[in-house]
mmCIF file of C-alpha atoms in Angstrom:
data_model
loop_
_atom_site.group_PDB
_atom_site.id
_atom_site.type_symbol
_atom_site.label_atom_id
_atom_site.label_comp_id
_atom_site.label_asym_id
_atom_site.label_seq_id
_atom_site.Cartn_x
_atom_site.Cartn_y
_atom_site.Cartn_z
ATOM 1 C CA GLY A 23 41.999 2.654 -25.679
ATOM 2 C CA ILE A 24 43.596 4.238 -22.534
ATOM 3 C CA ASN A 25 44.308 1.148 -20.706
ATOM 4 C CA ALA A 26 47.986 -0.531 -20.253
ATOM 5 C CA GLU A 27 47.895 -2.567 -23.458
ATOM 6 C CA TYR A 28 48.942 0.618 -25.504
ATOM 7 C CA GLY A 29 51.750 1.143 -23.103
ATOM 8 C CA GLU A 30 53.033 4.808 -23.078
ATOM 9 C CA ASP A 31 52.648 5.729 -26.650
ATOM 10 C CA SER A 32 51.707 9.263 -26.257
ATOM 11 C CA GLU A 33 50.067 9.981 -29.440
ATOM 12 C CA VAL A 34 47.609 7.235 -28.994
ATOM 13 C CA LEU A 35 47.183 8.296 -25.366
ATOM 14 C CA THR A 36 46.441 11.720 -26.419
ATOM 15 C CA ASP A 37 43.828 10.799 -29.001
ATOM 16 C CA ALA A 38 42.310 8.266 -26.387
ATOM 17 C CA CYS A 39 42.112 11.284 -23.729
ATOM 18 C CA TRP A 40 40.529 13.739 -26.332
ATOM 19 C CA ALA A 41 38.093 11.061 -27.408
ATOM 20 C CA LEU A 42 37.070 10.749 -23.644
ATOM 21 C CA SER A 43 36.888 14.598 -23.139
ATOM 22 C CA TYR A 44 34.412 14.768 -26.205
ATOM 23 C CA LEU A 45 32.401 12.065 -24.979
ATOM 24 C CA THR A 46 32.090 13.303 -21.473
ATOM 25 C CA ASP A 47 31.247 16.844 -22.894
ATOM 26 C CA GLY A 48 27.500 16.431 -22.640
ATOM 27 C CA ALA A 49 24.487 15.315 -20.965
ATOM 28 C CA ASP A 50 24.701 13.125 -17.498
ATOM 29 C CA GLU A 51 23.674 10.039 -19.719
ATOM 30 C CA GLN A 52 26.852 10.489 -21.984
ATOM 31 C CA ILE A 53 29.021 10.836 -18.722
ATOM 32 C CA GLN A 54 27.416 7.853 -17.423
ATOM 33 C CA MET A 55 28.302 5.655 -20.490
ATOM 34 C CA VAL A 56 31.910 6.572 -20.007
ATOM 35 C CA ILE A 57 31.793 5.675 -16.302
ATOM 36 C CA ASP A 58 30.026 2.467 -17.092
ATOM 37 C CA SER A 59 32.992 1.540 -19.324
ATOM 38 C CA GLY A 60 35.326 1.501 -16.239
ATOM 39 C CA VAL A 61 37.735 3.895 -17.808
ATOM 40 C CA THR A 62 37.539 6.517 -15.000
ATOM 41 C CA PRO A 63 40.491 5.176 -12.830
ATOM 42 C CA HIS A 64 42.798 4.904 -15.854
ATOM 43 C CA LEU A 65 41.901 8.273 -16.930
ATOM 44 C CA VAL A 66 42.526 9.670 -13.526
ATOM 45 C CA ARG A 67 45.827 8.197 -13.479
ATOM 46 C CA HIS A 68 46.854 10.311 -16.483
ATOM 47 C CA LEU A 69 46.514 13.538 -14.236
ATOM 48 C CA ALA A 70 50.067 12.662 -13.363
ATOM 49 C CA GLN A 71 51.409 13.124 -16.835
ATOM 50 C CA ALA A 72 54.435 15.129 -17.596
ATOM 51 C CA ASP A 73 53.394 15.253 -21.242
ATOM 52 C CA VAL A 74 51.008 18.360 -21.667
ATOM 53 C CA ARG A 75 49.711 16.922 -24.809
ATOM 54 C CA VAL A 76 48.047 14.080 -22.782
ATOM 55 C CA LEU A 77 47.360 15.951 -19.661
ATOM 56 C CA THR A 78 45.491 18.751 -21.249
ATOM 57 C CA PRO A 79 42.559 16.517 -22.585
ATOM 58 C CA ALA A 80 42.898 14.196 -19.374
ATOM 59 C CA VAL A 81 42.167 17.116 -17.140
ATOM 60 C CA ARG A 82 39.210 18.303 -19.578
ATOM 61 C CA ALA A 83 37.712 14.658 -19.264
ATOM 62 C CA VAL A 84 37.879 14.601 -15.396
ATOM 63 C CA GLY A 85 36.620 18.046 -15.365
ATOM 64 C CA ASN A 86 33.575 17.086 -17.523
ATOM 65 C CA ILE A 87 32.735 13.944 -15.406
ATOM 66 C CA VAL A 88 32.342 16.180 -12.397
ATOM 67 C CA THR A 89 30.069 18.462 -14.062
ATOM 68 C CA GLY A 90 27.729 15.491 -13.877
ATOM 69 C CA SER A 91 25.555 14.364 -11.067
ATOM 70 C CA ALA A 92 26.718 14.145 -7.465
ATOM 71 C CA SER A 93 27.144 10.399 -7.825
ATOM 72 C CA GLN A 94 28.993 11.019 -11.173
ATOM 73 C CA THR A 95 31.396 13.408 -9.459
ATOM 74 C CA GLN A 96 31.853 10.866 -6.643
ATOM 75 C CA THR A 97 33.139 8.387 -9.225
ATOM 76 C CA ALA A 98 35.954 10.634 -10.043
ATOM 77 C CA LEU A 99 36.795 11.479 -6.431
ATOM 78 C CA ASP A 100 36.742 7.577 -5.381
ATOM 79 C CA SER A 101 39.139 7.191 -8.320
ATOM 80 C CA GLY A 102 41.620 9.568 -6.245
ATOM 81 C CA ALA A 103 41.282 12.458 -8.799
ATOM 82 C CA LEU A 104 41.786 15.119 -6.111
ATOM 83 C CA SER A 105 45.032 13.694 -5.087
ATOM 84 C CA TYR A 106 46.565 15.044 -8.357
ATOM 85 C CA PHE A 107 45.031 18.584 -8.093
ATOM 86 C CA SER A 108 47.445 20.163 -5.812
ATOM 87 C CA ALA A 109 50.111 19.871 -8.703
ATOM 88 C CA LEU A 110 47.624 20.891 -11.357
ATOM 89 C CA LEU A 111 46.515 24.086 -9.408
ATOM 90 C CA GLN A 112 50.237 25.039 -9.482
ATOM 91 C CA HIS A 113 51.012 24.104 -12.954
ATOM 92 C CA HIS A 114 53.523 26.163 -15.058
ATOM 93 C CA LYS A 115 51.005 26.071 -17.854
ATOM 94 C CA GLU A 116 48.221 28.555 -17.264
ATOM 95 C CA THR A 117 45.701 26.539 -19.364
ATOM 96 C CA ILE A 118 46.145 23.472 -17.247
ATOM 97 C CA LYS A 119 45.832 25.609 -14.043
ATOM 98 C CA LYS A 120 42.630 27.215 -15.445
ATOM 99 C CA GLU A 121 41.097 23.774 -16.346
ATOM 100 C CA ALA A 122 41.978 22.467 -12.712
ATOM 101 C CA VAL A 123 40.368 25.509 -10.972
ATOM 102 C CA TRP A 124 37.316 24.931 -13.314
ATOM 103 C CA THR A 125 37.239 21.205 -12.133
ATOM 104 C CA VAL A 126 37.204 22.239 -8.656
ATOM 105 C CA SER A 127 34.440 24.698 -8.979
ATOM 106 C CA ASN A 128 32.314 21.687 -10.154
ATOM 107 C CA VAL A 129 33.393 19.865 -7.134
ATOM 108 C CA THR A 130 32.594 22.653 -4.743
ATOM 109 C CA ALA A 131 29.186 22.795 -6.468
ATOM 110 C CA GLY A 132 28.495 19.344 -5.045
ATOM 111 C CA THR A 133 27.627 17.820 -1.778
ATOM 112 C CA LYS A 134 28.981 19.165 1.695
ATOM 113 C CA ASP A 135 31.155 15.976 1.934
ATOM 114 C CA GLN A 136 32.486 16.630 -1.647
ATOM 115 C CA ILE A 137 33.350 20.256 -0.421
ATOM 116 C CA GLN A 138 35.097 18.505 2.512
ATOM 117 C CA ALA A 139 37.175 16.298 0.224
ATOM 118 C CA VAL A 140 38.534 19.351 -1.548
ATOM 119 C CA ILE A 141 39.289 20.945 1.959
ATOM 120 C CA ASP A 142 40.927 17.797 3.099
ATOM 121 C CA HIS A 143 43.123 17.781 0.238
ATOM 122 C CA GLN A 144 44.404 21.177 0.858
ATOM 123 C CA LEU A 145 43.138 22.609 -2.471
ATOM 124 C CA ILE A 146 41.321 25.492 -1.234
ATOM 125 C CA PRO A 147 44.639 27.780 -0.230
ATOM 126 C CA LEU A 148 45.547 27.266 -3.930
ATOM 127 C CA VAL A 149 42.186 28.259 -5.172
ATOM 128 C CA VAL A 150 42.397 31.469 -3.199
ATOM 129 C CA THR A 151 45.928 31.940 -4.407
ATOM 130 C CA ALA A 152 44.445 31.547 -8.010
ATOM 131 C CA LEU A 153 41.582 33.978 -7.276
ATOM 132 C CA ASP A 154 44.264 36.442 -6.010
ATOM 133 C CA THR A 155 46.973 36.182 -8.501
ATOM 134 C CA ALA A 156 46.246 34.131 -11.658
ATOM 135 C CA ASP A 157 45.377 35.251 -15.183
ATOM 136 C CA PHE A 158 41.743 36.586 -15.250
ATOM 137 C CA ASN A 159 40.458 33.559 -17.008
ATOM 138 C CA THR A 160 41.637 31.293 -14.214
ATOM 139 C CA GLN A 161 40.586 34.006 -11.594
ATOM 140 C CA LYS A 162 36.999 33.818 -13.009
ATOM 141 C CA GLU A 163 36.923 29.772 -12.504
ATOM 142 C CA ALA A 164 38.367 30.681 -8.883
ATOM 143 C CA ALA A 165 35.474 32.890 -8.479
ATOM 144 C CA TRP A 166 32.921 30.201 -9.171
ATOM 145 C CA SER A 167 34.818 27.866 -6.777
ATOM 146 C CA VAL A 168 34.559 29.958 -3.906
ATOM 147 C CA SER A 169 31.163 31.212 -4.593
ATOM 148 C CA ASN A 170 29.936 27.746 -5.153
ATOM 149 C CA MET A 171 31.541 26.721 -1.940
ATOM 150 C CA THR A 172 29.568 29.585 0.072
ATOM 151 C CA ALA A 173 26.349 28.237 -1.458
ATOM 152 C CA ASN A 174 26.823 24.501 -0.909
ATOM 153 C CA GLY A 175 29.044 24.392 2.155
ATOM 154 C CA THR A 176 28.419 24.283 6.035
ATOM 155 C CA PRO A 177 29.009 27.332 8.166
ATOM 156 C CA GLU A 178 32.368 25.714 9.296
ATOM 157 C CA GLN A 179 33.470 25.210 5.730
ATOM 158 C CA ILE A 180 32.741 28.737 5.003
ATOM 159 C CA SER A 181 34.612 30.079 8.042
ATOM 160 C CA TYR A 182 37.548 28.258 6.891
ATOM 161 C CA LEU A 183 37.164 29.781 3.336
ATOM 162 C CA ILE A 184 37.116 33.217 5.228
ATOM 163 C CA ARG A 185 40.097 32.438 7.372
ATOM 164 C CA LEU A 186 42.203 31.441 4.258
ATOM 165 C CA GLY A 187 41.819 35.135 3.081
ATOM 166 C CA ALA A 188 39.252 34.743 0.347
ATOM 167 C CA VAL A 189 37.310 37.867 1.294
ATOM 168 C CA PRO A 190 39.937 40.471 0.176
ATOM 169 C CA ALA A 191 40.579 38.403 -3.126
ATOM 170 C CA MET A 192 36.821 38.228 -3.752
ATOM 171 C CA CYS A 193 36.557 42.003 -3.087
ATOM 172 C CA LYS A 194 39.432 43.002 -5.260
ATOM 173 C CA LEU A 195 37.782 41.556 -8.376
ATOM 174 C CA LEU A 196 34.346 43.451 -7.498
ATOM 175 C CA SER A 197 35.488 46.085 -9.867
ATOM 176 C CA VAL A 198 36.092 43.958 -13.023
ATOM 177 C CA ARG A 199 34.249 44.700 -16.034
ATOM 178 C CA ASP A 200 32.756 41.256 -16.408
ATOM 179 C CA PRO A 201 29.129 41.414 -14.885
ATOM 180 C CA GLN A 202 28.699 37.705 -14.538
ATOM 181 C CA ILE A 203 31.795 37.325 -12.347
ATOM 182 C CA VAL A 204 30.841 40.563 -10.306
ATOM 183 C CA GLN A 205 27.676 38.911 -9.656
ATOM 184 C CA VAL A 206 29.044 35.514 -8.783
ATOM 185 C CA LEU A 207 31.399 37.126 -6.291
ATOM 186 C CA LEU A 208 28.601 39.401 -4.827
ATOM 187 C CA ASP A 209 26.484 36.174 -4.317
ATOM 188 C CA GLY A 210 29.586 34.620 -2.707
ATOM 189 C CA ILE A 211 30.076 37.544 -0.220
ATOM 190 C CA ASN A 212 26.184 37.477 0.479
ATOM 191 C CA ASN A 213 26.071 33.919 1.312
ATOM 192 C CA MET A 214 29.148 34.348 3.486
ATOM 193 C CA LEU A 215 27.307 37.166 5.428
ATOM 194 C CA GLU A 216 24.032 34.929 5.602
ATOM 195 C CA MET A 217 25.976 31.661 6.637
ATOM 196 C CA CYS A 218 28.245 32.981 9.229
ATOM 197 C CA LYS A 219 25.777 34.643 11.745
ATOM 198 C CA GLN A 220 28.095 34.274 14.836
ATOM 199 C CA ASP A 221 30.944 35.999 12.849
ATOM 200 C CA THR A 222 28.892 38.787 10.967
ATOM 201 C CA ASP A 223 30.700 41.720 12.729
ATOM 202 C CA HIS A 224 34.032 40.068 12.003
ATOM 203 C CA LEU A 225 33.313 39.606 8.517
ATOM 204 C CA CYS A 226 31.913 43.118 7.951
ATOM 205 C CA THR A 227 35.200 44.344 9.373
ATOM 206 C CA ILE A 228 37.195 42.308 6.836
ATOM 207 C CA ILE A 229 34.945 43.431 3.971
ATOM 208 C CA GLU A 230 35.301 47.072 5.171
ATOM 209 C CA ASP A 231 39.050 47.013 5.778
ATOM 210 C CA CYS A 232 39.978 45.586 2.477
ATOM 211 C CA GLY A 233 38.179 48.262 0.526
ATOM 212 C CA GLY A 234 35.295 45.705 -0.404
ATOM 213 C CA LEU A 235 32.684 48.009 1.165
ATOM 214 C CA ASP A 236 33.538 51.010 -0.883
ATOM 215 C CA LYS A 237 33.115 48.547 -4.072
ATOM 216 C CA ILE A 238 29.910 47.384 -3.048
ATOM 217 C CA GLU A 239 28.406 50.851 -2.453
ATOM 218 C CA ASP A 240 29.839 51.593 -5.992
ATOM 219 C CA LEU A 241 28.029 48.511 -7.366
ATOM 220 C CA GLN A 242 24.594 50.049 -6.234
ATOM 221 C CA LYS A 243 25.107 52.339 -9.386
ATOM 222 C CA HIS A 244 25.676 49.381 -11.644
ATOM 223 C CA GLN A 245 23.614 49.028 -14.813
ATOM 224 C CA ASN A 246 22.864 45.436 -14.236
ATOM 225 C CA LYS A 247 19.629 45.071 -12.108
ATOM 226 C CA GLN A 248 20.447 42.196 -10.220
ATOM 227 C CA ILE A 249 23.954 43.442 -9.295
ATOM 228 C CA TYR A 250 22.904 46.937 -8.081
ATOM 229 C CA LYS A 251 19.838 45.248 -6.110
ATOM 230 C CA LEU A 252 22.284 42.721 -4.320
ATOM 231 C CA ALA A 253 24.708 45.216 -3.632
ATOM 232 C CA PHE A 254 21.701 47.549 -2.186
ATOM 233 C CA ASP A 255 20.411 44.578 -0.081
ATOM 234 C CA ILE A 256 23.942 43.770 1.439
ATOM 235 C CA ILE A 257 24.741 47.482 2.370
ATOM 236 C CA ASP A 258 21.070 47.642 3.669
ATOM 237 C CA LYS A 259 21.121 44.530 5.705
ATOM 238 C CA TYR A 260 24.745 44.361 7.075
ATOM 239 C CA PHE A 261 26.177 47.802 6.817
ATOM 240 C CA SER A 262 23.619 50.371 8.013
ATOM 241 C CA THR A 263 24.853 51.129 11.458
ATOM 242 C CA GLU A 264 22.684 50.206 14.541
ATOM 243 C CA GLU A 265 22.222 53.626 15.353
ATOM 244 C CA CYS A 266 20.614 54.372 11.875
ATOM 245 C CA ILE A 267 18.403 51.253 12.266
ATOM 246 C CA GLU A 268 17.509 52.633 15.969
ATOM 247 C CA ASN A 269 16.708 55.925 14.674
ATOM 248 C CA GLU A 270 14.598 54.564 11.693
ATOM 249 C CA GLU A 271 12.654 52.572 14.151
ATOM 250 C CA ASN A 272 12.057 55.541 16.472
ATOM 251 C CA ALA A 273 10.933 57.668 13.660
ATOM 252 C CA GLU A 274 8.371 55.024 12.601
ATOM 253 C CA GLN A 275 7.107 54.735 16.200
ATOM 254 C CA PHE A 276 7.031 58.556 16.456
ATOM 255 C CA ASN A 277 4.998 58.691 13.108
ATOM 256 C CA PHE A 278 2.672 56.049 14.215
ATOM 257 C CA GLN A 279 1.887 58.024 17.410
ATOM 258 C CA VAL A 280 1.644 61.444 15.715
ATOM 259 C CA ASN A 281 -0.637 60.035 13.201
ATOM 260 C CA SER A 282 -2.819 58.340 15.703
ATOM 261 C CA THR A 283 -3.650 61.539 17.419
ATOM 262 C CA VAL A 284 -3.839 63.952 14.674
ATOM 263 C CA ALA A 285 -6.962 66.008 14.392
ATOM 264 C CA PRO A 286 -9.141 65.502 11.433
ATOM 265 C CA GLU A 287 -9.720 68.364 9.185
ATOM 266 C CA GLY A 288 -12.026 70.971 10.845
ATOM 267 C CA GLY A 289 -10.991 69.926 14.447
ATOM 268 C CA PHE A 290 -12.514 67.408 16.767
ATOM 269 C CA ASN A 291 -16.205 66.918 16.833
ATOM 270 C CA PHE A 292 -17.121 66.278 20.476
#
């Protein structure tokens, strides 16, 4: 029903796009049925719609397709979906922007090549802007977008994310009251520290300078077990100074030596 024979009757198009959004909102088998019908390229074309009534379900349906398997995501990308997202990520309607960021988060959860496609379409700066300045509901999707990228990307891709200023934007949101998002962001920061081994010092400096370190230290007192444990691990692994670590090592050696020569109770028996 979305093909050219209907012309541009927006009511029919709207209904067709909503129908596709419902059909794709399910298991991979359901998504595959929609893909097998050959409708994806027609659907993707409607991401250029000026009419928000058509655009809203079109974005939702494409977003649902990329929640599927890597090959299902690739079908949407091969249909040129990402070329529409620069405009969608800057859309005047916040709900469209949110859906667009959500869609990107499902692509950055994909393969390294799919992440590279997002980078090549210049979408990551727009996601970082959303993370920094959008409404909270959109910021949440942006948090998933960057965190998924840190979990699935190459060190080079993650370095690119850092260069675009993602870290201060991530750290700023560490004080929100939404434990799921705090954990997503903390995971992302942890992944960055793990992956960018050549650049750890520089990254630690960025985290410290933007006030992130203070927030991570505060999160060690968080009531959520996973959050406080991860915060503790990050501090322990990356923000204990070398001096502290050396002192600890020396203390351990010292203990070991003292213990090995300690006299048994009642003195030595010669």
